[in-house]
Amino acid sequence: MRILLVEDEIKLANAVKRALEFQKYTVDVANDGRLGLDLAIGEKYDLIILDLMLPGYTGLQICTNLRAEKISTPVLILTAKGQIDDKIIGLDSGADDYMVKPFSFEELFARIRSLVRRATNSDDNILTVDNLSLNTVTFKVTRGKTHINLSSKEFAILEYLLRHIGSVVTKDQIVQSVWNYDTDILPSTIEVHINHLRHKIDAPFKTKLIHTVRGFGYEIKV
Ligand code: CA
C-alpha cells in the first residue's frame, strides 16, 4: 500500500512517515506543492495525504489538478485550518476526507483504512486465499492456525498479490506499489523478497500459493 504525503513541515512530515511506515505502508514525502503534484500525477498511489498551505502549489490546487487529470486516488486533506469554509472548499475540490491538526495517529490510521476500503470496494479487512489470511487492520498474517511474521516489504507484496487475486501481477506493478519513488529496484530484488515470502507462507505447508508465471510475474492462487 503506497501513500504520498505532501507536507512542508519537515518534523511533522517525518513523524507521519515514520508512523505510517511502522504500520507497513510505503510512504513518499514531498515537502512542497510542485514535487507533490509531480509525484501525484507521475506515480501510482493508493492514497494521498495533502496539507493545504504549501509552497509551490497549495493543497487545493493540487487536488483540483488531479481531478482535472482524471486521477481518482483518494485524497485526505490534513491541515491546521479548522474553519468550516475550508472543509467545504477542500471537499468541493475533490478531496475525500479532511482532518484538522493536531490529530491523533490512531484517527489518521482509521481514516486511511476507511478511504482505502472505499476505493477498493471492499468492506473486508481480511484478505484470504486457501487457509492463508492477511488482516489489513491488525497486520496479522496466519496460515491455518500458524501465525506468520513478515517484514514490512513481504507484507506489502503479499497484500498486493491478495488484492489482485485472479490476475498475474508483474514485477513492475509490485515495485510501483511497494517501493518509494526514488528507490532503484532490480528485478532480482523482487525475486529475493518473493523467495523469503514463499519460505514463510508456502514452504511449511502442503499447498503452494505463490506461482511464478514465466515472463510475466506472479499470481497467488490455490
Ligand atoms: Ca503547511
XYZ file of C-alpha atoms and ligand atoms in Angstrom:
223
model
C 0.000 0.000 0.000
C 1.657 3.174 -1.185
C 0.945 6.642 0.244
C 2.063 10.091 -0.884
C 2.387 12.632 1.909
C 2.581 16.268 0.822
C 3.573 18.327 3.874
C 6.042 21.195 4.209
C 6.552 20.977 7.975
C 9.552 18.669 7.899
C 9.239 17.495 11.508
C 5.570 16.628 11.138
C 6.184 15.010 7.728
C 8.917 12.809 9.175
C 6.804 11.829 12.180
C 3.826 10.872 9.999
C 6.077 8.996 7.556
C 7.656 7.003 10.392
C 4.282 6.205 11.957
C 2.859 5.065 8.618
C 5.930 3.001 7.766
C 5.623 1.343 11.150
C 2.098 0.364 10.003
C 3.757 -1.219 6.942
C 2.734 1.434 4.433
C 5.251 2.658 1.854
C 5.445 6.437 2.098
C 6.829 9.047 -0.304
C 7.120 12.562 1.099
C 7.013 15.810 -0.889
C 7.868 18.921 1.112
C 6.462 21.338 -1.446
C 3.460 21.581 -3.735
C 5.335 21.245 -7.016
C 7.010 17.936 -6.180
C 3.719 16.849 -4.604
C 1.781 17.435 -7.809
C 4.527 15.871 -9.983
C 4.571 12.714 -7.888
C 0.792 12.538 -7.578
C 0.492 12.644 -11.377
C 3.561 10.593 -12.298
C 3.465 7.820 -9.706
C 0.800 5.416 -8.585
C -0.514 5.786 -5.033
C -3.312 4.181 -3.046
C -3.816 7.377 -1.060
C -2.595 10.986 -0.996
C -2.355 12.926 2.267
C -2.321 16.602 1.465
C -1.504 19.665 3.560
C -3.320 22.818 2.378
C -0.796 25.609 2.971
C 2.231 24.635 0.892
C 4.962 26.414 -1.060
C 4.674 25.924 -4.832
C 1.081 24.816 -5.256
C -1.485 24.795 -2.459
C -3.178 21.580 -1.480
C -6.387 22.765 -3.100
C -4.601 23.470 -6.405
C -3.037 20.014 -6.299
C -6.380 18.372 -5.613
C -8.173 20.313 -8.355
C -5.387 19.488 -10.824
C -5.506 15.781 -10.015
C -9.248 15.575 -10.525
C -8.912 17.551 -13.783
C -6.357 14.929 -14.912
C -8.943 12.221 -14.040
C -6.735 10.845 -11.295
C -9.137 9.467 -8.713
C -6.692 8.425 -5.975
C -8.338 9.087 -2.588
C -7.181 12.394 -1.075
C -7.133 13.092 2.654
C -6.611 16.756 3.478
C -4.543 17.417 6.568
C -4.433 20.959 7.741
C -4.229 23.348 10.649
C -7.220 25.217 9.315
C -10.345 24.128 11.133
C -12.772 26.576 9.611
C -15.928 25.096 8.160
C -15.424 27.036 4.879
C -12.040 25.425 4.328
C -13.534 21.990 4.826
C -16.228 22.678 2.251
C -13.749 24.118 -0.267
C -11.444 21.134 0.328
C -14.173 18.581 -0.251
C -15.533 20.543 -3.237
C -12.075 20.483 -4.840
C -12.301 16.697 -4.971
C -10.820 15.625 -1.631
C -12.390 12.589 0.022
C -11.796 13.372 3.664
C -10.466 16.071 5.909
C -8.516 16.060 9.178
C -7.573 19.023 11.313
C -4.183 19.330 13.022
C -3.338 18.421 15.673
C -4.661 14.914 15.124
C -4.060 11.521 16.669
C -2.240 8.898 14.639
C -4.918 6.373 15.571
C -7.567 8.540 13.922
C -5.350 9.093 10.887
C -4.841 5.326 10.506
C -8.584 4.692 10.848
C -9.400 7.270 8.172
C -6.751 5.859 5.841
C -8.193 2.366 6.219
C -11.676 3.641 5.541
C -10.636 5.581 2.408
C -8.680 2.633 1.042
C -11.595 0.282 1.764
C -13.945 2.561 -0.132
C -11.528 2.850 -3.055
C -11.015 -0.899 -3.332
C -14.757 -1.601 -2.941
C -14.037 -3.985 -0.170
C -15.729 -3.889 3.235
C -13.474 -6.620 4.359
C -10.248 -6.026 6.239
C -9.303 -9.644 5.837
C -7.852 -10.859 2.553
C -7.710 -14.599 2.105
C -6.701 -17.358 -0.247
C -6.977 -21.006 0.755
C -6.252 -21.059 4.514
C -3.975 -18.009 4.356
C -5.362 -14.800 5.753
C -3.989 -11.285 5.978
C -5.640 -8.673 8.157
C -5.072 -5.146 6.828
C -6.117 -3.599 10.159
C -4.151 -5.650 12.673
C -1.438 -6.604 10.123
C -1.691 -10.221 11.306
C -0.949 -12.965 8.817
C -1.909 -16.559 9.506
C -1.960 -19.779 7.589
C -4.306 -22.256 9.227
C -3.536 -21.818 12.914
C 0.057 -20.747 12.328
C 0.921 -17.098 12.883
C 3.387 -15.820 10.282
C 5.832 -12.969 10.901
C 6.526 -10.903 7.802
C 8.816 -7.944 7.170
C 7.076 -4.785 6.001
C 8.070 -5.384 2.358
C 6.950 -9.008 2.484
C 3.641 -7.922 3.996
C 3.162 -5.244 1.344
C 3.922 -7.666 -1.501
C 1.562 -10.289 -0.088
C -1.178 -7.688 0.368
C -0.697 -6.550 -3.229
C -0.917 -10.129 -4.529
C -4.046 -10.790 -2.457
C -5.730 -7.609 -3.681
C -5.185 -8.867 -7.226
C -6.423 -12.421 -6.869
C -7.356 -13.776 -10.262
C -4.702 -11.815 -12.123
C -0.996 -12.068 -12.768
C 0.953 -9.138 -11.350
C 4.210 -8.004 -12.895
C 7.402 -7.138 -11.026
C 6.895 -3.570 -12.217
C 3.477 -3.398 -10.590
C 4.928 -4.751 -7.360
C 7.707 -2.134 -7.409
C 5.204 0.633 -8.091
C 3.019 -0.446 -5.227
C 5.607 -1.334 -2.634
C 8.744 0.807 -3.050
C 9.440 4.544 -2.755
C 9.563 6.524 -5.991
C 13.261 7.401 -5.551
C 14.473 3.866 -4.954
C 16.012 1.897 -7.804
C 14.883 -1.688 -7.587
C 16.366 -4.505 -9.620
C 14.048 -7.328 -10.687
C 16.292 -9.659 -8.689
C 15.387 -7.755 -5.508
C 11.736 -8.639 -6.053
C 12.728 -12.263 -6.566
C 14.611 -12.226 -3.248
C 11.574 -10.881 -1.406
C 9.253 -13.352 -3.128
C 11.587 -16.177 -2.115
C 11.512 -15.049 1.523
C 7.748 -14.831 1.346
C 7.493 -18.326 -0.136
C 9.789 -19.633 2.558
C 7.346 -18.326 5.181
C 3.901 -18.834 3.688
C 4.385 -21.741 1.295
C 7.326 -23.965 2.224
C 5.999 -25.232 5.598
C 2.550 -26.041 4.138
C 1.061 -28.552 1.712
C -0.445 -26.235 -0.875
C 1.706 -23.770 -2.749
C 0.050 -20.353 -3.158
C 2.554 -18.080 -4.894
C 3.013 -19.122 -8.509
C 5.581 -17.783 -10.944
C 4.164 -17.030 -14.367
C 7.251 -17.172 -16.508
C 7.884 -13.998 -18.476
C 5.033 -12.149 -16.732
C 5.246 -12.144 -12.961
C 3.415 -13.765 -10.090
C -0.027 -14.947 -9.175
C -1.430 -16.004 -5.843
C -3.917 -18.879 -6.043
C -4.562 -22.384 -4.766
Ca 1.831 23.693 5.588
